[in-house]
Tab-separated table of N, CA and C and ligand atoms in Angstrom:
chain	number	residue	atom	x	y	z
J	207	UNK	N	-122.529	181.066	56.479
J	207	UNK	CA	-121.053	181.075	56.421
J	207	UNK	C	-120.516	179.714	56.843
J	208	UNK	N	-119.551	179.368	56.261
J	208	UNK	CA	-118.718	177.794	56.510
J	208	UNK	C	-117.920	178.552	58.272
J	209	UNK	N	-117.375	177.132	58.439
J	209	UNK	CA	-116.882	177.586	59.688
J	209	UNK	C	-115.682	178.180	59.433
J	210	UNK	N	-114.626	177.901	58.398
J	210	UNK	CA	-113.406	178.568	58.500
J	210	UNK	C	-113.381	180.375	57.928
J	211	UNK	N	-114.903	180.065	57.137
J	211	UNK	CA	-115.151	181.935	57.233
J	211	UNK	C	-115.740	182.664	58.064
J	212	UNK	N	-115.793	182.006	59.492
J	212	UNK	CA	-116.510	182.864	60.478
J	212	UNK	C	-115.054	182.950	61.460
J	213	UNK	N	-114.209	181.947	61.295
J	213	UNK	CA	-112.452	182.034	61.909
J	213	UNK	C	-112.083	183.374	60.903
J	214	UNK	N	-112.365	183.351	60.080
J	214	UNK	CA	-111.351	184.479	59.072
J	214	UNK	C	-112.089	186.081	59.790
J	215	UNK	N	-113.652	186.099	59.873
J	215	UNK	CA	-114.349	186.917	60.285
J	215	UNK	C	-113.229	187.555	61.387
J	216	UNK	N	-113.900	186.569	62.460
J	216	UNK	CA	-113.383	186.814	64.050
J	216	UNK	C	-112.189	187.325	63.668
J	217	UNK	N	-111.120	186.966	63.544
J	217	UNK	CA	-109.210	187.073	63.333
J	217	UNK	C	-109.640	189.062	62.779
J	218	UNK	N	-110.201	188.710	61.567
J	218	UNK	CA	-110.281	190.016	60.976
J	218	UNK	C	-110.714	191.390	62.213
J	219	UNK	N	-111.929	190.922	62.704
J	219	UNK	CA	-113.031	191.846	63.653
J	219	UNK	C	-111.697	192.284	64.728
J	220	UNK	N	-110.914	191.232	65.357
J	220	UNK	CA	-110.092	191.552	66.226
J	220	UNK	C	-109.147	192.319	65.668
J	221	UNK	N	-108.534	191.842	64.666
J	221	UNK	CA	-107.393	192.772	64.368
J	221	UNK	C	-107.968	194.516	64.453
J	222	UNK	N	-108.957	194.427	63.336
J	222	UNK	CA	-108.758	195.917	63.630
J	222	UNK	C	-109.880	196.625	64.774
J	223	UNK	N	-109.890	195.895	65.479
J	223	UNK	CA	-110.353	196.131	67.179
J	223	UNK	C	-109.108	196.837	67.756
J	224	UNK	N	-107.752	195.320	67.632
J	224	UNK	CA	-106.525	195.694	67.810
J	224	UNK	C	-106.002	197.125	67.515
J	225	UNK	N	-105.811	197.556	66.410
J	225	UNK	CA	-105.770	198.653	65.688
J	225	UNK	C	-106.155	199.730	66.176
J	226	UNK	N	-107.527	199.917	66.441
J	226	UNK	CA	-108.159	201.045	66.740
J	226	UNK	C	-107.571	201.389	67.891
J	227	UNK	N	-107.392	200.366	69.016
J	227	UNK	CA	-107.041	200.877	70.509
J	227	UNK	C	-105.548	200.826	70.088
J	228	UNK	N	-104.706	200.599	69.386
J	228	UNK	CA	-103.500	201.102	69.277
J	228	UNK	C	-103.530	202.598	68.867
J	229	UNK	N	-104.575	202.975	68.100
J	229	UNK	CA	-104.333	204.612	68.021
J	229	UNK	C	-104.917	205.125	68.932
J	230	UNK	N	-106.004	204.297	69.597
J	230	UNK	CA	-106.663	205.544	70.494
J	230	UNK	C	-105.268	205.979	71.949
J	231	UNK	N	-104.616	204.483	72.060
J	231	UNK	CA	-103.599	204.883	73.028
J	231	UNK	C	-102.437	205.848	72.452
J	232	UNK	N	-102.051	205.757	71.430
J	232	UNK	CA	-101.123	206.830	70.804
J	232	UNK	C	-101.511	208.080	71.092
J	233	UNK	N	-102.529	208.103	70.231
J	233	UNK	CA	-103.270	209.464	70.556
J	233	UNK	C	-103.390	210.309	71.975
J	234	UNK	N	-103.502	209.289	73.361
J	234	UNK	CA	-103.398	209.894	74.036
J	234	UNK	C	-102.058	209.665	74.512
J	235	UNK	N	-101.044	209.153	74.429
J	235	UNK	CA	-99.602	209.486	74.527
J	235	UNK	C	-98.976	210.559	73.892
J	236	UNK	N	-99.596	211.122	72.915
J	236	UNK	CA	-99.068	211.833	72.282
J	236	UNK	C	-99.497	213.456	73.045
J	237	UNK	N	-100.866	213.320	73.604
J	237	UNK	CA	-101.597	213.960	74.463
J	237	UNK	C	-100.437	214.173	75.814
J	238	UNK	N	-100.238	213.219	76.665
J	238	UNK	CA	-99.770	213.277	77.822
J	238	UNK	C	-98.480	213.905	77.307
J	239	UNK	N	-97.688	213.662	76.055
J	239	UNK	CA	-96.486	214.147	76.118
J	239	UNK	C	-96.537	215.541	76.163
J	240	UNK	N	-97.317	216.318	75.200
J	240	UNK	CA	-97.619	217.575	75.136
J	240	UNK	C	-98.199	218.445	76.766
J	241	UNK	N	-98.586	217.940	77.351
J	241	UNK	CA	-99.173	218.411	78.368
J	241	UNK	C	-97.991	218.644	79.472
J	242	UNK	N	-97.016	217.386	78.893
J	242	UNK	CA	-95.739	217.455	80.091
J	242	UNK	C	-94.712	218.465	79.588
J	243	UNK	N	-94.753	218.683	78.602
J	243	UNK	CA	-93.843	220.102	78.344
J	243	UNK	C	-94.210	221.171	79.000
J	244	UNK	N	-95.568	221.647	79.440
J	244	UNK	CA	-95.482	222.370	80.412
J	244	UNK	C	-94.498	222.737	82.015
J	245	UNK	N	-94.469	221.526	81.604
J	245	UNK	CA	-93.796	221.255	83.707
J	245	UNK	C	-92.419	221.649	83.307
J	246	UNK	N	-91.953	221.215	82.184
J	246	UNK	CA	-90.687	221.382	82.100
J	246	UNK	C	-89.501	222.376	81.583
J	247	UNK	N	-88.507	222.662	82.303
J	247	UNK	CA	-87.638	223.875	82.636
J	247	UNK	C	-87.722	224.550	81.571
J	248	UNK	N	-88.507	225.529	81.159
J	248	UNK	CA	-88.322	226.218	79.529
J	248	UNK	C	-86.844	227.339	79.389
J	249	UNK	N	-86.102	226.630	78.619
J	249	UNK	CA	-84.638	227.772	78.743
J	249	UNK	C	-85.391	229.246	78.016
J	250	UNK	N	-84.480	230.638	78.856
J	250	UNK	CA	-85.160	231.572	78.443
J	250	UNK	C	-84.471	231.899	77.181
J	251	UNK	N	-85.411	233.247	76.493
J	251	UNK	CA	-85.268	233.515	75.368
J	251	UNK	C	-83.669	234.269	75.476
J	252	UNK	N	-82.707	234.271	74.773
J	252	UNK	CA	-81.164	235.031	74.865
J	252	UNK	C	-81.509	236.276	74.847
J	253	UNK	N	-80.683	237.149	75.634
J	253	UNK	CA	-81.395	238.664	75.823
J	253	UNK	C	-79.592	239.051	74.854
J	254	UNK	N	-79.764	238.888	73.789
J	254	UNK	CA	-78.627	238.713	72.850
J	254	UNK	C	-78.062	240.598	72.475
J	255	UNK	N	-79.193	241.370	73.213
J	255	UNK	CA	-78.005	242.934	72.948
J	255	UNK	C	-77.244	242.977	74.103
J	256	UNK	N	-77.601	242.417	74.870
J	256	UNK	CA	-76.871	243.061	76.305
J	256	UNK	C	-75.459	242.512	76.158
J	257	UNK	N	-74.526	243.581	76.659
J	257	UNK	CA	-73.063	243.302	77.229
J	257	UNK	C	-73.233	241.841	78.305
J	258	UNK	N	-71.563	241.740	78.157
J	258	UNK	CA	-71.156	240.229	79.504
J	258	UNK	C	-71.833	241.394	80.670
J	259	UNK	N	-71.063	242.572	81.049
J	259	UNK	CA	-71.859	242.797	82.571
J	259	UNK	C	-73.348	243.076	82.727
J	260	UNK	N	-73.793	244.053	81.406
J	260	UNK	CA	-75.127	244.033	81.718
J	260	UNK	C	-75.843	243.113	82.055
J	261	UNK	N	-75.390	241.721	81.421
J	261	UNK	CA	-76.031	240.215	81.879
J	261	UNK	C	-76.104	240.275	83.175
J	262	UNK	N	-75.108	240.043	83.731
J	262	UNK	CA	-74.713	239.889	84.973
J	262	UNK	C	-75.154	240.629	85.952
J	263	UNK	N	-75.593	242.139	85.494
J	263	UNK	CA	-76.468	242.450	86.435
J	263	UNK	C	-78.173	241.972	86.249
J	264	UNK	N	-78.637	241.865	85.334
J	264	UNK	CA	-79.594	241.111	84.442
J	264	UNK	C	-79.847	240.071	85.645
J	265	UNK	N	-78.850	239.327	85.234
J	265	UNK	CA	-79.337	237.891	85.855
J	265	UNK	C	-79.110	238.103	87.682
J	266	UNK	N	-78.569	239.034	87.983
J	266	UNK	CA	-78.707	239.156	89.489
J	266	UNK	C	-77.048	238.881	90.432
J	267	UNK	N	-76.403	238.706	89.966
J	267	UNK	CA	-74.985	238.114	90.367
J	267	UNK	C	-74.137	239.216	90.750
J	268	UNK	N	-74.880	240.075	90.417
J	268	UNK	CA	-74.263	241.369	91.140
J	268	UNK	C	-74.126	241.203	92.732
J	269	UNK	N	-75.682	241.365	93.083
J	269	UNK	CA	-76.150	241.394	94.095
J	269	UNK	C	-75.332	240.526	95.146
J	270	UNK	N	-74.664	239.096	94.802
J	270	UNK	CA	-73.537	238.592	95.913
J	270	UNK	C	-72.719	238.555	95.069
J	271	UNK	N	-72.240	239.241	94.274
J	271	UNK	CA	-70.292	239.021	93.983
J	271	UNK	C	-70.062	240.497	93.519
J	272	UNK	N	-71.076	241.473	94.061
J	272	UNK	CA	-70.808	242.740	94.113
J	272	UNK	C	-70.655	243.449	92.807
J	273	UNK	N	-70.777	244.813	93.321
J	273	UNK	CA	-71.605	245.775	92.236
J	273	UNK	C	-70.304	245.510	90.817
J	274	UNK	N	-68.698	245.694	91.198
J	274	UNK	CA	-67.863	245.452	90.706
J	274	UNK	C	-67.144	244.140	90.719
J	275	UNK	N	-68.073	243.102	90.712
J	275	UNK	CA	-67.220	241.742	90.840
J	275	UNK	C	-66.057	241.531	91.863
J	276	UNK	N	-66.212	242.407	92.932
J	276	UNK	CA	-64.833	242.814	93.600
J	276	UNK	C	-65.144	241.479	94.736
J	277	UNK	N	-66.354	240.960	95.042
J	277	UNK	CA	-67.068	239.960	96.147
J	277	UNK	C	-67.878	241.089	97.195
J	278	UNK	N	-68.232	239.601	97.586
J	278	UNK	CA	-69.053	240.569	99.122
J	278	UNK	C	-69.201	239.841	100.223
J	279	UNK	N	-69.763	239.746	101.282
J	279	UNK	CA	-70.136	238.714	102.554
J	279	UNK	C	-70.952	237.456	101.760
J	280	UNK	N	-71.846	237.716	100.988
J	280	UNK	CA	-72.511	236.792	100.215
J	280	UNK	C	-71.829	236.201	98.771
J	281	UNK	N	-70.808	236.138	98.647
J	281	UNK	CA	-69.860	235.657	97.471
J	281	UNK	C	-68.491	236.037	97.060
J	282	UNK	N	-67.421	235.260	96.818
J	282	UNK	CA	-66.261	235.455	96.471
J	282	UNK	C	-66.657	236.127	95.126
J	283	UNK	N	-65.189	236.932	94.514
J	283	UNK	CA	-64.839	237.917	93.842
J	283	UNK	C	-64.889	237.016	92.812
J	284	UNK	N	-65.395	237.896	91.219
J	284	UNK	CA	-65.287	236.665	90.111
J	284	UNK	C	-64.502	237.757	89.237
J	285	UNK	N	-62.872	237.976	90.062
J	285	UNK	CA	-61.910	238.435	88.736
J	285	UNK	C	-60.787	237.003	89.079
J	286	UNK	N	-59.691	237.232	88.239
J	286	UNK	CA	-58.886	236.079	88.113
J	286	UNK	C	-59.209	234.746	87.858
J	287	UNK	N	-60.726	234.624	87.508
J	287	UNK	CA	-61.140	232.816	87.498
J	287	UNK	C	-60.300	232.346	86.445
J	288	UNK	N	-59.918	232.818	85.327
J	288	UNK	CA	-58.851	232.276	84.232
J	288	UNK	C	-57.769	231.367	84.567
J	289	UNK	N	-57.294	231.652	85.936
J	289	UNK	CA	-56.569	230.827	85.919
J	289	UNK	C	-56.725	229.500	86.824
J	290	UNK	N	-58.530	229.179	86.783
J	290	UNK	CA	-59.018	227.762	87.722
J	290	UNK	C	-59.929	227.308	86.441
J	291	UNK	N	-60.541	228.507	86.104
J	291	UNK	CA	-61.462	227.882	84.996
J	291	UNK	C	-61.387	228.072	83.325
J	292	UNK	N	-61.726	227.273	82.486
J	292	UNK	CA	-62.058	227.394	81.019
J	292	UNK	C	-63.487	227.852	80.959
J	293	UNK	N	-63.490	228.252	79.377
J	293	UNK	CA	-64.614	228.506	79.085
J	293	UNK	C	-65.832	227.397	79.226
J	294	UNK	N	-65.878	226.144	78.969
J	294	UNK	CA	-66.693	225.191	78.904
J	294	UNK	C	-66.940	224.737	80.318
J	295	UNK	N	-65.721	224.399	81.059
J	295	UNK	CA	-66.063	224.381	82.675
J	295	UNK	C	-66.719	225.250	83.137
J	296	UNK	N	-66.767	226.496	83.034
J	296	UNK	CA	-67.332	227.375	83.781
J	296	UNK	C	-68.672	227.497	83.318
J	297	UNK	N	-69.265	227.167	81.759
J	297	UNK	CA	-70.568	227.594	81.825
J	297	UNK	C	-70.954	226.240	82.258
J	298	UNK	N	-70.716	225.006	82.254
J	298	UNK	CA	-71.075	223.650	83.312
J	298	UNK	C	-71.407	224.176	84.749
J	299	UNK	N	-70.463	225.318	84.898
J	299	UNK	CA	-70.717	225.297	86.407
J	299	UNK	C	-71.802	226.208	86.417
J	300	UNK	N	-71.647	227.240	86.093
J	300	UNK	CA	-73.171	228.269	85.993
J	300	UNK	C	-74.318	227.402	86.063
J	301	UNK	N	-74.230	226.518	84.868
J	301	UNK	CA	-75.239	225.658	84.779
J	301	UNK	C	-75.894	224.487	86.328
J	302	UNK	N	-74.711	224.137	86.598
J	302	UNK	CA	-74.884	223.651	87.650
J	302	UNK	C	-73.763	223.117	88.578
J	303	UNK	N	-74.024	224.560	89.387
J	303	UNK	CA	-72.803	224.916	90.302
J	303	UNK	C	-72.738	223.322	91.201
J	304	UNK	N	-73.660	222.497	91.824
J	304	UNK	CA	-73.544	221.113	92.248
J	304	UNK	C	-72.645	220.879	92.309
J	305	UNK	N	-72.321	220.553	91.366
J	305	UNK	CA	-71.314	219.248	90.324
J	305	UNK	C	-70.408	219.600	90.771
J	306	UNK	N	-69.719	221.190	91.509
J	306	UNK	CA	-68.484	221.078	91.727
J	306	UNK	C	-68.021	221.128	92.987
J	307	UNK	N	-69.182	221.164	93.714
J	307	UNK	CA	-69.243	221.232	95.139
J	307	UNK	C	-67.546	220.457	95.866
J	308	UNK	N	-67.145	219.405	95.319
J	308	UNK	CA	-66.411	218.613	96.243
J	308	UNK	C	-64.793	219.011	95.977
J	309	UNK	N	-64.864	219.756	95.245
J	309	UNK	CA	-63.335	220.712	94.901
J	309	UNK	C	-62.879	220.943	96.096
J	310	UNK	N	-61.683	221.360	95.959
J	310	UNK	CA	-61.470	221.964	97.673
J	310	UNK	C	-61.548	223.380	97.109
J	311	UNK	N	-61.296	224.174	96.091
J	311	UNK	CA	-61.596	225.445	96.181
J	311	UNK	C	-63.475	225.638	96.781
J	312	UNK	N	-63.739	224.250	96.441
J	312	UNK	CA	-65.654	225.291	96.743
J	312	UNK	C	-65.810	224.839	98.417
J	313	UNK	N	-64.696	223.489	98.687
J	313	UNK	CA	-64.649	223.435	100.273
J	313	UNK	C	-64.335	224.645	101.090
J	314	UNK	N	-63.744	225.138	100.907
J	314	UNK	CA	-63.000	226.591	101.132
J	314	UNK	C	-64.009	227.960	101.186
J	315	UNK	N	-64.529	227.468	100.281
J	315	UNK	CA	-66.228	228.796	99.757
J	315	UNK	C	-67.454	228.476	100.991
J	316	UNK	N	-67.702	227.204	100.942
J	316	UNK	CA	-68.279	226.368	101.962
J	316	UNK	C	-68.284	226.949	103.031
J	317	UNK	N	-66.719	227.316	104.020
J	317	UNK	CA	-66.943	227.727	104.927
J	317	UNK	C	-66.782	229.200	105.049
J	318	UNK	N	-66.624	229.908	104.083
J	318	UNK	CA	-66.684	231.208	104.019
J	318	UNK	C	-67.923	231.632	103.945
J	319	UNK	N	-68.235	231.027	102.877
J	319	UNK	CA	-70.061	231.986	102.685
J	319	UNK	C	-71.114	230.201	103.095
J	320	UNK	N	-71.232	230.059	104.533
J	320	UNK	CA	-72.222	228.714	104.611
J	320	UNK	C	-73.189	228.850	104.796
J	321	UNK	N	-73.939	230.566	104.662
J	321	UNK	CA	-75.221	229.940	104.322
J	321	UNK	C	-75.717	230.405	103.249
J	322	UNK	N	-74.868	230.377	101.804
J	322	UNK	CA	-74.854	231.233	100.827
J	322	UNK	C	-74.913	230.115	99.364
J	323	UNK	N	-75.816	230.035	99.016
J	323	UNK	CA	-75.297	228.786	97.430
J	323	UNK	C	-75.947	229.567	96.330
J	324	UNK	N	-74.852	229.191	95.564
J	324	UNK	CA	-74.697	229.780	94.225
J	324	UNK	C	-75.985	229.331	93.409
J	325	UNK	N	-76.718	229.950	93.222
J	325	UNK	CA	-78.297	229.444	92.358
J	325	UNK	C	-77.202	228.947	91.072
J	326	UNK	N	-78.020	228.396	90.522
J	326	UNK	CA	-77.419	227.284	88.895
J	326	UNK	C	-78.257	227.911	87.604
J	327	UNK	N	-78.088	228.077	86.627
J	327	UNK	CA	-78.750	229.157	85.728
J	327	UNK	C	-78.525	228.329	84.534
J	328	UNK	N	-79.075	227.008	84.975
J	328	UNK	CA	-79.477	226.066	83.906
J	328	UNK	C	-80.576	226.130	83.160
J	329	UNK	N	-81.743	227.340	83.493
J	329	UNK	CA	-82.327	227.742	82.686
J	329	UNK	C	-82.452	229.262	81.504
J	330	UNK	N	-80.926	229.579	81.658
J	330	UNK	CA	-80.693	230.728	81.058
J	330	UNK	C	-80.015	230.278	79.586
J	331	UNK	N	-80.431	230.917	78.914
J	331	UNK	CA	-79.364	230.310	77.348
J	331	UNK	C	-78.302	230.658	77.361
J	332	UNK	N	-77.785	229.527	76.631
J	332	UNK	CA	-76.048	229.099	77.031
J	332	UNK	C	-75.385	230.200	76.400
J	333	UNK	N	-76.223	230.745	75.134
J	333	UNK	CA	-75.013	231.509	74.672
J	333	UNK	C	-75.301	233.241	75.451
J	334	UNK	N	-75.642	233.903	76.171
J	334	UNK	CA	-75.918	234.562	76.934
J	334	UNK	C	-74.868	233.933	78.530
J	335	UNK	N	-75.276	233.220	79.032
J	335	UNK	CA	-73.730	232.333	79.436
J	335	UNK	C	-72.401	232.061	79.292
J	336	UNK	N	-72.255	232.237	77.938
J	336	UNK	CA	-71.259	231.955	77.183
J	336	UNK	C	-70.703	233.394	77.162
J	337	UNK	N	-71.747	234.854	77.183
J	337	UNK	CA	-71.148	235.875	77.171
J	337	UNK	C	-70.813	236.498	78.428
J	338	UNK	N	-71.440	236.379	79.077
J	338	UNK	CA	-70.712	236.153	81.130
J	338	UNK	C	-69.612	235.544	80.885
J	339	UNK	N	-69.148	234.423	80.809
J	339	UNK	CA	-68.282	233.534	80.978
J	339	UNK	C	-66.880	234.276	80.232
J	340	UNK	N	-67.188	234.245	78.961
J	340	UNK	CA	-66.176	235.409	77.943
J	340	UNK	C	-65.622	236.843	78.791
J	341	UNK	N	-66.973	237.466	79.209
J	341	UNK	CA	-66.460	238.657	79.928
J	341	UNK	C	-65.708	238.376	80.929
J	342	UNK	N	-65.952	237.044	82.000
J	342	UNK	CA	-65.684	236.917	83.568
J	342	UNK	C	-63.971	236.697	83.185
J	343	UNK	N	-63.951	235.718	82.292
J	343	UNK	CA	-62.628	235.354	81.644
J	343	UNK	C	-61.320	236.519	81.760
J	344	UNK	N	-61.989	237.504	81.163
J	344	UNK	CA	-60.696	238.279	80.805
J	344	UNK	C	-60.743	239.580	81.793
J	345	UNK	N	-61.066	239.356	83.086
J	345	UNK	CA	-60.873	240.010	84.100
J	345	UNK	C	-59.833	239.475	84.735
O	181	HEC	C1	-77.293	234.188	96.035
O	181	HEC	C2	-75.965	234.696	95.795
O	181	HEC	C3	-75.327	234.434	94.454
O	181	HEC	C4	-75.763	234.789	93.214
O	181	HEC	C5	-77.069	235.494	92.849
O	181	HEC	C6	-74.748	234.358	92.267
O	181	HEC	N1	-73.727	233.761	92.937
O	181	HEC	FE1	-72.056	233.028	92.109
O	181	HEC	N2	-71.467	232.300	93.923
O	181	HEC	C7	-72.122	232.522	95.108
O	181	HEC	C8	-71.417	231.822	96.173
O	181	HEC	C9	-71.806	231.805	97.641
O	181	HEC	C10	-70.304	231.203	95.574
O	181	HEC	C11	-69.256	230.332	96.255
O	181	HEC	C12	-69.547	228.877	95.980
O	181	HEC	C13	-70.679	228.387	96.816
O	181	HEC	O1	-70.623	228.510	98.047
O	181	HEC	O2	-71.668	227.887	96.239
O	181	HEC	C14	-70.361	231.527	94.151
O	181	HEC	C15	-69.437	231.116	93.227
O	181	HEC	C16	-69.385	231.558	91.931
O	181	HEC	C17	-68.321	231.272	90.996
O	181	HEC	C18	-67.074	230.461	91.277
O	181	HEC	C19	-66.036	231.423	91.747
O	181	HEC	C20	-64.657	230.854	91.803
O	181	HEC	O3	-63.841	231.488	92.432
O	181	HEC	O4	-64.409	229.804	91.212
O	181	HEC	C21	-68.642	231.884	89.822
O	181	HEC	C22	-67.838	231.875	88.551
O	181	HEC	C23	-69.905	232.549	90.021
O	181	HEC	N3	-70.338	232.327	91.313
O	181	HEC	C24	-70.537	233.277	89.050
O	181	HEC	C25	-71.829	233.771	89.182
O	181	HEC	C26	-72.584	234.347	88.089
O	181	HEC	C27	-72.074	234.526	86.670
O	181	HEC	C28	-73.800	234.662	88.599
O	181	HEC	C29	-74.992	235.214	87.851
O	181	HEC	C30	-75.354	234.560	86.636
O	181	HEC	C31	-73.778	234.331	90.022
O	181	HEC	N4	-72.583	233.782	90.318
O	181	HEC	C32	-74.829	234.552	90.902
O	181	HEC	C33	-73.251	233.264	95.282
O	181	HEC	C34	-74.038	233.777	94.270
């Protein structure tokens, strides 16, 4: 071989050296991604016959805002929210009650129920949420 066809060789040999370890790393990126969906929050399946209250007892919210939404020692009453909340605010907040922590209505909740926090049901499907929220509404 001349010398500039053993340069063309080499260039060539590397490139698809190059190549190969570009898929072998894909391949396992593509690996690690799949493996990390495990870890992560799987929203549940919509339990789409149930009524707004059956949800609600479903999802447990009975248990502190009482058998009739009326409240209890462990949670304020969830009739009248219509006139603090919308539909879209409120499933934000379901989702993640946090966010609204610095209101003065939840300052107020704070010291009523302090050792009591509202779990966040950011892993429940929205539109199952959406039918809580609809029902809570027109109480
Ligand atoms: C472990 C007890 C607990 C459970 C379970 C619970 N909540 Fe709450 N919830 C609270 C407390 C306590 C507050 C008052 C805010 C705070 O301190 O976090 C609250 C606040 C709220 C508010 C705001 C009320 C207002 O006057 O603005 C809504 C709406 C609400 N909860 C709906 C629900 C729904 C719907 C569920 C079920 C999907 C649920 N909660 C489950 C304890 C609970």
């Amino acid at each position: 071989m001349t010398k500039p066809q053993i340069w063309v060789t080499i260039v060539l040999v590397l490139f698809i050296g190059l190549f190969m370890l570009a898929r072998l790393t894909k391949e396992e990126q593509v690996h690690s991604d799949s493996s990390m969906m495990g870890n992560m929050p799987v929203t549940e399946e919509p339990l789409g016959e149930l009524s707004g209250m059956q949800l609600l007892s479903n999802f447990g919210c009975l248990n502190c805002h009482g058998s009739q939404l009326e409240g209890s020692s462990m949670g304020p009453k969830l009739t009248g929210l219509a006139e603090f909340w919308n539909r879209d605010r409120l499933i934000n907040y379901l989702r993640n009650p946090g966010s609204f922590m610095n209101s003065d209505r939840f300052k107020e909740y704070k010291k009523k129920y302090p050792n009591m926090i509202m779990p966040a049901y950011g892993n429940k499907d929205v539109k199952d949420l959406g039918k809580i929220v609809d029902y809570l509404l027109e109480l």
